[in-house]
PDB file of C-alpha atoms in Angstrom:
ATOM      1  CA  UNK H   1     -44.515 -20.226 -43.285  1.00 49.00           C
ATOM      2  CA  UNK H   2     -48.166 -19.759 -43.475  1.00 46.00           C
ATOM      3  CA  UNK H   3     -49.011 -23.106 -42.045  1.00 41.00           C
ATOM      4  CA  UNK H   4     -46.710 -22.676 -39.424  1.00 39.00           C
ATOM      5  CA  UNK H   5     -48.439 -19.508 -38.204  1.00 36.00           C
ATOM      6  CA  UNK H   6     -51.799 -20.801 -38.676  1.00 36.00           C
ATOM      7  CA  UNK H   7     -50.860 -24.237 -36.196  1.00 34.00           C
ATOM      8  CA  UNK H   8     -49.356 -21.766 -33.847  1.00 37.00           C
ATOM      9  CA  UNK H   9     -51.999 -19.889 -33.752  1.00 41.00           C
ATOM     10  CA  UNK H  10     -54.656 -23.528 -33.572  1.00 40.00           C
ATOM     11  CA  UNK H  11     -52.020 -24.639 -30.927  1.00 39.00           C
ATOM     12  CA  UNK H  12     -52.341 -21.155 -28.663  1.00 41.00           C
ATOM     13  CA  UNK H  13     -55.967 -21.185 -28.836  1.00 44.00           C
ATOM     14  CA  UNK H  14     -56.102 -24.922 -27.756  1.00 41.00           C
ATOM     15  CA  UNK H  15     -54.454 -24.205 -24.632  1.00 39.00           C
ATOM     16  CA  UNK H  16     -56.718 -20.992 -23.945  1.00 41.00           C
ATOM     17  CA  UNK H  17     -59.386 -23.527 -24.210  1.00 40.00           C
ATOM     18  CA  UNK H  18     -57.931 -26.112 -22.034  1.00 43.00           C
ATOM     19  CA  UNK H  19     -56.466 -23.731 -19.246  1.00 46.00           C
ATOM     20  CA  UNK H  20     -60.175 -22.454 -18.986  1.00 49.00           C
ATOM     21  CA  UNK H  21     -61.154 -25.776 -18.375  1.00 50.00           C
ATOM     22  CA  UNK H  22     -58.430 -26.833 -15.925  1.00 56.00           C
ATOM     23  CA  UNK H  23     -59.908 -23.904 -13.338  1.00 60.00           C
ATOM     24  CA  UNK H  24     -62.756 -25.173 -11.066  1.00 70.00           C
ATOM     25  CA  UNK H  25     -65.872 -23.588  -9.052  1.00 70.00           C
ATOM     26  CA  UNK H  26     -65.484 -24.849  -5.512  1.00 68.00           C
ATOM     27  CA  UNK H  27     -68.519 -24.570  -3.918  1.00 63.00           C
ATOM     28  CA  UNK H  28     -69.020 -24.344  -0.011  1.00 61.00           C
ATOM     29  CA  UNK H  29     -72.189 -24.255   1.284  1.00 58.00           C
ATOM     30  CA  UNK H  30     -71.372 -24.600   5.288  1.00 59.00           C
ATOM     31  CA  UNK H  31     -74.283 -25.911   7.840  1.00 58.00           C
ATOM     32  CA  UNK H  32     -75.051 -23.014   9.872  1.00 61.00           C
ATOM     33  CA  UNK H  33     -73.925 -25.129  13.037  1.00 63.00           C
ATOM     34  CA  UNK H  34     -70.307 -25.469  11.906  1.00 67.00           C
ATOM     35  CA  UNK H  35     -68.431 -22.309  12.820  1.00 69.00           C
ATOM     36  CA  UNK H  36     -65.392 -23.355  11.011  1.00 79.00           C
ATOM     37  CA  UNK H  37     -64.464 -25.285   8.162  1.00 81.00           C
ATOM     38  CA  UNK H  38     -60.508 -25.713   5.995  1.00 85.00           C
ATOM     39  CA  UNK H  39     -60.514 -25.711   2.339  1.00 84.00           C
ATOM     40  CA  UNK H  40     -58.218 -26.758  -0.038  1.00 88.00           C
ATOM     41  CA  UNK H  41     -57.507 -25.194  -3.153  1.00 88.00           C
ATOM     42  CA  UNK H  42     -55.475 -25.458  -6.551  1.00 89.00           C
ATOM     43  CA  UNK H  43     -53.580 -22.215  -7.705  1.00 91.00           C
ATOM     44  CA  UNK H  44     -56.318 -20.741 -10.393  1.00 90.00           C
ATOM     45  CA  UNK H  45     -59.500 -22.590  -8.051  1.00 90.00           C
ATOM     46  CA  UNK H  46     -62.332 -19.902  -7.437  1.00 89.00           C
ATOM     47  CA  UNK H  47     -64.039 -20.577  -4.053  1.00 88.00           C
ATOM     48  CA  UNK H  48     -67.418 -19.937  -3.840  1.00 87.00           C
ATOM     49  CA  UNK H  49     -68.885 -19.607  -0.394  1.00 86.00           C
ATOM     50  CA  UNK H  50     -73.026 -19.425   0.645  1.00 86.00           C
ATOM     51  CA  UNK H  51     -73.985 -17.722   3.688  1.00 87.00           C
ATOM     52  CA  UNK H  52     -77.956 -17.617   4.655  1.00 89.00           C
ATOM     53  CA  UNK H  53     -79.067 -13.775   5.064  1.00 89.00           C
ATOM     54  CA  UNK H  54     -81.310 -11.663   5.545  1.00 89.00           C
ATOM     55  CA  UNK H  55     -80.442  -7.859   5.021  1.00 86.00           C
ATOM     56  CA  UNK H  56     -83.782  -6.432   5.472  1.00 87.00           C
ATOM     57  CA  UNK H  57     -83.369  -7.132   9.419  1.00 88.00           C
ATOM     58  CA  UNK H  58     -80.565  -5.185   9.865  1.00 87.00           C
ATOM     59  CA  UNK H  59     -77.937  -7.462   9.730  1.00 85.00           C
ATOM     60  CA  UNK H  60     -75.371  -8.588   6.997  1.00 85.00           C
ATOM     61  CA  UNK H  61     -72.388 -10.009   6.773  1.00 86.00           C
ATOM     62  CA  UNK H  62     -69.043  -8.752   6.499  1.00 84.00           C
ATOM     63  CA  UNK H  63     -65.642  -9.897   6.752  1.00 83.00           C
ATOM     64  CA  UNK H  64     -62.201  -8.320   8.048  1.00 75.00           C
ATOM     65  CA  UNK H  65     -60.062  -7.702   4.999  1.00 70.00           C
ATOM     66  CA  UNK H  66     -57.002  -9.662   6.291  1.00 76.00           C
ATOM     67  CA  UNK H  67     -57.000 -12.196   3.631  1.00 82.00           C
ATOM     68  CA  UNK H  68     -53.552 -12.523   2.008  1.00 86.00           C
ATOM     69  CA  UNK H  69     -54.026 -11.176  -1.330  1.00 85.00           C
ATOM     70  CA  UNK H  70     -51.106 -13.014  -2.729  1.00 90.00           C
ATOM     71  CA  UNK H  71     -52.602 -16.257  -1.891  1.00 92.00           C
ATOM     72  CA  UNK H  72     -56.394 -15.726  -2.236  1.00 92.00           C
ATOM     73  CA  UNK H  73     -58.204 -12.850  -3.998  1.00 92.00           C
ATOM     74  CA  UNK H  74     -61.918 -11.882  -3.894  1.00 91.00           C
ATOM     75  CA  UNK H  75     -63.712 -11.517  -6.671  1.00 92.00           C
ATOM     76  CA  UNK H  76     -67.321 -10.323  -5.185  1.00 92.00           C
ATOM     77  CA  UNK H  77     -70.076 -10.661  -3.441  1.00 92.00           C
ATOM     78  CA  UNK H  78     -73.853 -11.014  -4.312  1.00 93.00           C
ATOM     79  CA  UNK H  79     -77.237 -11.376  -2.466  1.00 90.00           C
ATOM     80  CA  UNK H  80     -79.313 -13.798  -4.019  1.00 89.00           C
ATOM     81  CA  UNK H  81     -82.621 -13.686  -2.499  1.00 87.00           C
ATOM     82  CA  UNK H  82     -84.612 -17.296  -2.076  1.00 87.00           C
ATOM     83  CA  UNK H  83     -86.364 -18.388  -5.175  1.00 85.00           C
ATOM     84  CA  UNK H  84     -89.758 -19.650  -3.033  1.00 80.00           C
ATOM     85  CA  UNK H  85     -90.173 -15.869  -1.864  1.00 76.00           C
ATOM     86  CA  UNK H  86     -89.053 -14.183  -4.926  1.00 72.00           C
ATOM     87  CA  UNK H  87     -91.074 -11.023  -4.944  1.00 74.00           C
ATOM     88  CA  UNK H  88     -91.368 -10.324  -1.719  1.00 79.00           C
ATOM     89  CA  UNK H  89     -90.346  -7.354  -0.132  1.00 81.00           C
ATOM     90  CA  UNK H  90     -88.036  -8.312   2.955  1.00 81.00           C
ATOM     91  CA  UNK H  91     -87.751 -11.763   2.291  1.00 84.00           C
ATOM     92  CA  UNK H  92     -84.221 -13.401   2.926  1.00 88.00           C
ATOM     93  CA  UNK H  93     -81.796 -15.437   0.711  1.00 90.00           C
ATOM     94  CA  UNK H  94     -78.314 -15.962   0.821  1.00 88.00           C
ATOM     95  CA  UNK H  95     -74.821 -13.931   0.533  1.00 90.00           C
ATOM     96  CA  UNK H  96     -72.423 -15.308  -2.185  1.00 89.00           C
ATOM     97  CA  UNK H  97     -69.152 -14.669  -1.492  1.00 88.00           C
ATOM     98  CA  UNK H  98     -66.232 -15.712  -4.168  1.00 90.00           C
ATOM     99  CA  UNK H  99     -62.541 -15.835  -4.241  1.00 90.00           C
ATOM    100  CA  UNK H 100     -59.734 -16.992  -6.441  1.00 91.00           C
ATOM    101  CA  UNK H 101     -56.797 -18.468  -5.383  1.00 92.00           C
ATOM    102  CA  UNK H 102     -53.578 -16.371  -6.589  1.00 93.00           C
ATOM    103  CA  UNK H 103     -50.047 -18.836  -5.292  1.00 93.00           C
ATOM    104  CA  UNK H 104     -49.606 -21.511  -2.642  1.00 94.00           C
ATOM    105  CA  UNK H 105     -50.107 -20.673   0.562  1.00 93.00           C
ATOM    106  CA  UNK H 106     -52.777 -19.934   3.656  1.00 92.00           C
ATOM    107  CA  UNK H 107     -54.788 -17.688   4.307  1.00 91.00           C
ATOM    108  CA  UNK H 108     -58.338 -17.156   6.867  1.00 88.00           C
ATOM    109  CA  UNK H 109     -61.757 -16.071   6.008  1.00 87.00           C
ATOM    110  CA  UNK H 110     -63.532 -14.380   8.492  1.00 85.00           C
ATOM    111  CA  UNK H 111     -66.811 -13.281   8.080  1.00 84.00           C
ATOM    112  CA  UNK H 112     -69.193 -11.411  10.977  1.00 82.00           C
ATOM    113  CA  UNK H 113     -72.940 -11.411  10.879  1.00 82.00           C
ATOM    114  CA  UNK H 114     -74.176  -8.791  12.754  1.00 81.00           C
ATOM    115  CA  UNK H 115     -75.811  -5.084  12.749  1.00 79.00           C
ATOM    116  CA  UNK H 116     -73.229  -2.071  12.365  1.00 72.00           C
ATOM    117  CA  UNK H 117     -73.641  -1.398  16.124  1.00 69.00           C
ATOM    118  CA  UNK H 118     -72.730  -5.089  17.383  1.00 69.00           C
ATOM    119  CA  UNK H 119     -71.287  -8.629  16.571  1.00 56.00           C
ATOM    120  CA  UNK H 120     -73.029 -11.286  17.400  1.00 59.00           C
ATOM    121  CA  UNK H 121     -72.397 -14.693  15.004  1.00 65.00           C
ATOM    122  CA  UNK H 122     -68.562 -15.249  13.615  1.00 68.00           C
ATOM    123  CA  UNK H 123     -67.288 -17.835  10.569  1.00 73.00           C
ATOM    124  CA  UNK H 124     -63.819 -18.527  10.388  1.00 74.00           C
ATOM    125  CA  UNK H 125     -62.680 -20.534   7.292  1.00 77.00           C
ATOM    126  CA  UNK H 126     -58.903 -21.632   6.606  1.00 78.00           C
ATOM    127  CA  UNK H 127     -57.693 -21.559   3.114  1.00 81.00           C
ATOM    128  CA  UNK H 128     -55.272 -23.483   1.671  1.00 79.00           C
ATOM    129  CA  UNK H 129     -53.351 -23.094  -2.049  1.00 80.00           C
ATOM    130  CA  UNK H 130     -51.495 -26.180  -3.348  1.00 80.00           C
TER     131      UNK H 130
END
């Protein structure tokens, strides 16, 4: 009986282990040129998307809330600021936006880059959970 419990126990935290490993980073880093771009994702897949910024000009960007939730969830968002100008006050760096995908199904990204007052540069991105 004791064995038993202990393999069960060997067995539950082997899967823990592997179902870790079975989930992927995607990373998308998109040329500034391309406006749009599809990716496609496995259910558990966390999406990691880079967008060049500079927040100490006044403009950031943003996106419009109408992802699906029930297909594609984000997670957060950093600024991480250019490691050849680290230090410097007002220097730019890049937004890092990630997501995980929840079920199958699609879903769009849309981010703005612009000041509060206007909009000026758009990225659309379709998502797609297999």
């Amino acid at each position: 009986m004791k064995n038993t419990f202990f393999l069960l126990i060997f067995l539950t935290g082997m899967y823990m282990i592997q179902s870790c490993d079975s989930q992927k980073d995607v990373l998308k880093n998109v040329p500034e040129d391309k406006l749009t771009e599809t990716f496609t994702l496995k259910t558990g897949d966390t999406l990691r998307i880079e967008l060049k910024s500079n927040p100490s000009t006044g403009y950031a960007w943003s996106t419009d809330n109408k992802i699906k939730p029930k297909v594609i969830k984000e997670l957060g968002r950093e600024f991480v600021q250019d490691k050849k100008s680290a230090g410097l006050i007002g220097a730019g760096g890049t937004d890092v936006w990630s997501f995980v995908a929840i079920k199958k199904g699609e879903t769009y990204l849309h981010f703005v880059y612009s000041r509060q007052e206007d909009v000026n540069k758009e990225k659309f991105y379709k998502v797609s959970v297999e």
